[in-house]
């Protein structure tokens, strides 16, 4: 993503809406490596919980 020439909010807009899954490879938080090579350490748990919530929402409609 080319951020050259962007200012203010357009930097964030470009980063969010024009980025892909290669934009964030590693994240450290409070001394913990929580994203490694683009994969969050809790990815599976987050995905499972998201699916459960979506199933509950669909069932309630």
JSON list of C-alpha atoms in Angstrom, two decimals:
[
{"chain": "A", "resi": 1, "resn": "UNK", "atom": "CA", "xyz": [0.00, 0.00, 0.00]},
{"chain": "A", "resi": 2, "resn": "UNK", "atom": "CA", "xyz": [1.41, 3.35, -1.03]},
{"chain": "A", "resi": 3, "resn": "UNK", "atom": "CA", "xyz": [1.01, 5.88, 1.79]},
{"chain": "A", "resi": 4, "resn": "UNK", "atom": "CA", "xyz": [3.25, 8.51, 0.17]},
{"chain": "A", "resi": 5, "resn": "UNK", "atom": "CA", "xyz": [1.41, 11.79, -0.24]},
{"chain": "A", "resi": 6, "resn": "UNK", "atom": "CA", "xyz": [-1.38, 10.83, 2.14]},
{"chain": "A", "resi": 7, "resn": "UNK", "atom": "CA", "xyz": [-2.08, 13.04, 5.13]},
{"chain": "A", "resi": 8, "resn": "UNK", "atom": "CA", "xyz": [-4.30, 12.97, 8.17]},
{"chain": "A", "resi": 9, "resn": "UNK", "atom": "CA", "xyz": [-7.17, 10.52, 8.14]},
{"chain": "A", "resi": 10, "resn": "UNK", "atom": "CA", "xyz": [-6.43, 9.40, 4.58]},
{"chain": "A", "resi": 11, "resn": "UNK", "atom": "CA", "xyz": [-3.34, 7.57, 5.87]},
{"chain": "A", "resi": 12, "resn": "UNK", "atom": "CA", "xyz": [-5.49, 5.41, 8.15]},
{"chain": "A", "resi": 13, "resn": "UNK", "atom": "CA", "xyz": [-8.24, 5.04, 5.53]},
{"chain": "A", "resi": 14, "resn": "UNK", "atom": "CA", "xyz": [-5.75, 3.83, 2.95]},
{"chain": "A", "resi": 15, "resn": "UNK", "atom": "CA", "xyz": [-4.08, 1.46, 5.40]},
{"chain": "A", "resi": 16, "resn": "UNK", "atom": "CA", "xyz": [-7.39, -0.11, 6.48]},
{"chain": "A", "resi": 17, "resn": "UNK", "atom": "CA", "xyz": [-9.26, -0.29, 3.19]},
{"chain": "A", "resi": 18, "resn": "UNK", "atom": "CA", "xyz": [-6.43, -0.95, 0.75]},
{"chain": "A", "resi": 19, "resn": "UNK", "atom": "CA", "xyz": [-4.37, -3.29, 2.91]},
{"chain": "A", "resi": 20, "resn": "UNK", "atom": "CA", "xyz": [-4.26, -7.04, 2.82]},
{"chain": "A", "resi": 21, "resn": "UNK", "atom": "CA", "xyz": [-3.26, -9.82, 5.19]},
{"chain": "A", "resi": 22, "resn": "UNK", "atom": "CA", "xyz": [0.44, -9.08, 4.67]},
{"chain": "A", "resi": 23, "resn": "UNK", "atom": "CA", "xyz": [0.18, -5.66, 6.31]},
{"chain": "A", "resi": 24, "resn": "UNK", "atom": "CA", "xyz": [0.65, -6.91, 9.87]},
{"chain": "A", "resi": 25, "resn": "UNK", "atom": "CA", "xyz": [3.08, -9.77, 10.36]},
{"chain": "A", "resi": 26, "resn": "UNK", "atom": "CA", "xyz": [4.09, -9.52, 14.02]},
{"chain": "A", "resi": 27, "resn": "UNK", "atom": "CA", "xyz": [2.62, -7.82, 17.09]},
{"chain": "A", "resi": 28, "resn": "UNK", "atom": "CA", "xyz": [4.01, -7.71, 20.60]},
{"chain": "A", "resi": 29, "resn": "UNK", "atom": "CA", "xyz": [1.82, -6.67, 23.53]},
{"chain": "A", "resi": 30, "resn": "UNK", "atom": "CA", "xyz": [2.95, -6.46, 27.15]},
{"chain": "A", "resi": 31, "resn": "UNK", "atom": "CA", "xyz": [5.99, -8.58, 26.31]},
{"chain": "A", "resi": 32, "resn": "UNK", "atom": "CA", "xyz": [3.96, -11.28, 24.57]},
{"chain": "A", "resi": 33, "resn": "UNK", "atom": "CA", "xyz": [4.26, -12.12, 20.89]},
{"chain": "A", "resi": 34, "resn": "UNK", "atom": "CA", "xyz": [0.53, -12.23, 20.07]},
{"chain": "A", "resi": 35, "resn": "UNK", "atom": "CA", "xyz": [0.75, -12.18, 16.26]},
{"chain": "A", "resi": 36, "resn": "UNK", "atom": "CA", "xyz": [3.44, -14.24, 14.53]},
{"chain": "A", "resi": 37, "resn": "UNK", "atom": "CA", "xyz": [3.76, -14.28, 10.74]},
{"chain": "A", "resi": 38, "resn": "UNK", "atom": "CA", "xyz": [0.25, -12.80, 10.52]},
{"chain": "A", "resi": 39, "resn": "UNK", "atom": "CA", "xyz": [-1.36, -15.43, 12.78]},
{"chain": "A", "resi": 40, "resn": "UNK", "atom": "CA", "xyz": [-2.88, -14.39, 16.13]},
{"chain": "A", "resi": 41, "resn": "UNK", "atom": "CA", "xyz": [-2.16, -16.79, 18.99]},
{"chain": "A", "resi": 42, "resn": "UNK", "atom": "CA", "xyz": [-5.88, -17.00, 19.82]},
{"chain": "A", "resi": 43, "resn": "UNK", "atom": "CA", "xyz": [-7.10, -17.24, 16.21]},
{"chain": "A", "resi": 44, "resn": "UNK", "atom": "CA", "xyz": [-8.78, -20.62, 16.61]},
{"chain": "A", "resi": 45, "resn": "UNK", "atom": "CA", "xyz": [-10.54, -19.70, 19.85]},
{"chain": "A", "resi": 46, "resn": "UNK", "atom": "CA", "xyz": [-11.69, -16.36, 18.43]},
{"chain": "A", "resi": 47, "resn": "UNK", "atom": "CA", "xyz": [-12.98, -18.04, 15.26]},
{"chain": "A", "resi": 48, "resn": "UNK", "atom": "CA", "xyz": [-14.86, -20.71, 17.24]},
{"chain": "A", "resi": 49, "resn": "UNK", "atom": "CA", "xyz": [-16.48, -18.11, 19.48]},
{"chain": "A", "resi": 50, "resn": "UNK", "atom": "CA", "xyz": [-17.45, -15.97, 16.47]},
{"chain": "A", "resi": 51, "resn": "UNK", "atom": "CA", "xyz": [-19.13, -18.98, 14.83]},
{"chain": "A", "resi": 52, "resn": "UNK", "atom": "CA", "xyz": [-21.08, -19.76, 18.02]},
{"chain": "A", "resi": 53, "resn": "UNK", "atom": "CA", "xyz": [-22.31, -16.18, 18.32]},
{"chain": "A", "resi": 54, "resn": "UNK", "atom": "CA", "xyz": [-23.33, -16.05, 14.66]},
{"chain": "A", "resi": 55, "resn": "UNK", "atom": "CA", "xyz": [-25.26, -19.32, 15.03]},
{"chain": "A", "resi": 56, "resn": "UNK", "atom": "CA", "xyz": [-27.06, -17.92, 18.08]},
{"chain": "A", "resi": 57, "resn": "UNK", "atom": "CA", "xyz": [-27.93, -14.74, 16.21]},
{"chain": "A", "resi": 58, "resn": "UNK", "atom": "CA", "xyz": [-29.26, -16.67, 13.22]},
{"chain": "A", "resi": 59, "resn": "UNK", "atom": "CA", "xyz": [-31.34, -18.90, 15.50]},
{"chain": "A", "resi": 60, "resn": "UNK", "atom": "CA", "xyz": [-32.90, -15.88, 17.20]},
{"chain": "A", "resi": 61, "resn": "UNK", "atom": "CA", "xyz": [-34.10, -14.22, 14.00]}
]
